[in-house]
Amino acid sequence: MTAETHVELKNVANEFIDYFGDFINIENVILNLETPWELGYSRELVKNDFWWPVIEGVGGDNWAFRKDHKKFLKYAYDIRLRRLAYKILPLNFGTSNIFVDWRRGWPSTTYDYGIFSDVYTILEQLYFIQLNRKLGCDDLLDLYFGGLDERLVFFLDDFDQINDEEIPTPTKEFFQAIKYVKYQNNTIKMMLIKLEELIYLSLKNTFGNCQPYHKLEKNVIKTLVHSSAIKNKRNEIKVEDIITAYNTYFKLLQTDVTQYKLRKNVFNNTNYNSLKARFVYFSLKIGISHG
């Protein structure tokens, strides 16, 4: 970071504190913005371009995945949190789905399946970096059936404090509620936007252009913010939800995500030779996202 960018970052940080300091205390984050690796960031993380998760059938670039990784798609049907999200949230895949999205709450909701699915994008990215090798079918089974996705949205910054047995079975009510969460007021909304911009400036100054990662991170944070509101039985986003979301995210960046292994009781709960499961598998194999 050059002296010029150091001054720029400090000025923007001071502006944020001046405007929002009475609402939110993020001094630890501000202090680490000049050394973002202290928060869990790395060049490998912010410069790797994982555009879509494998679970959408359009991911799986050869540079990040072994040849056998598509065998994993046979089991995609029973990734239970993802399946509910795909069935309930607006898909936002384009005009061909506009009537589907309308029935699912669009345009009254700005939270859609594309935003949610980036939880899996960041998990794949972290898994790839931490293993330091291409991901295969077994890796993806652990990643998707290990329950880390459910830990994050249901327990947030306590995700590493609970046992597999404590993870609840996802329900449609969670996604019916999460898509209608709103900001408490425009100040809260602008606070999150400015905090995202501040962190992006830190990452850009440190690692260079990282616009794709910035978009990914914003989507993951949005899911965590919304999840925090739901966990606290609210349909409004408050300051504490933003704090919880970033605490969760920074903890995730510093967590060994490979420790979470396939849960056999969840994995064995589905007939993967059923017509529906086989149809989803076939669709994903040819690059058509399906739930």
mmCIF file of C-alpha atoms in Angstrom, residues 7 48 52 64 79 119 128 131 142 160 162 170 206 211 225 231 257:
data_model
loop_
_atom_site.group_PDB
_atom_site.id
_atom_site.type_symbol
_atom_site.label_atom_id
_atom_site.label_comp_id
_atom_site.label_asym_id
_atom_site.label_seq_id
_atom_site.Cartn_x
_atom_site.Cartn_y
_atom_site.Cartn_z
ATOM 1 C CA VAL A 7 -4.026 8.501 3.213
ATOM 2 C CA ASN A 48 -9.339 -16.321 -7.633
ATOM 3 C CA TRP A 52 -20.471 -19.900 -9.989
ATOM 4 C CA ALA A 64 -9.889 -25.768 -9.769
ATOM 5 C CA ILE A 79 -28.380 -30.610 -0.501
ATOM 6 C CA VAL A 119 -22.481 -18.923 0.086
ATOM 7 C CA PHE A 128 -9.707 -24.953 -2.754
ATOM 8 C CA LEU A 131 -6.367 -27.840 0.405
ATOM 9 C CA ASP A 142 -17.714 -33.082 2.448
ATOM 10 C CA ASP A 160 -18.068 -23.344 15.105
ATOM 11 C CA ILE A 162 -22.240 -26.402 17.893
ATOM 12 C CA PRO A 170 -34.037 -26.517 7.240
ATOM 13 C CA THR A 206 -3.564 -4.146 -0.944
ATOM 14 C CA GLN A 211 -14.194 -6.528 -8.313
ATOM 15 C CA VAL A 225 -27.259 -10.009 7.586
ATOM 16 C CA LYS A 231 -32.546 -15.610 13.937
ATOM 17 C CA VAL A 257 -13.438 -25.335 6.434
#
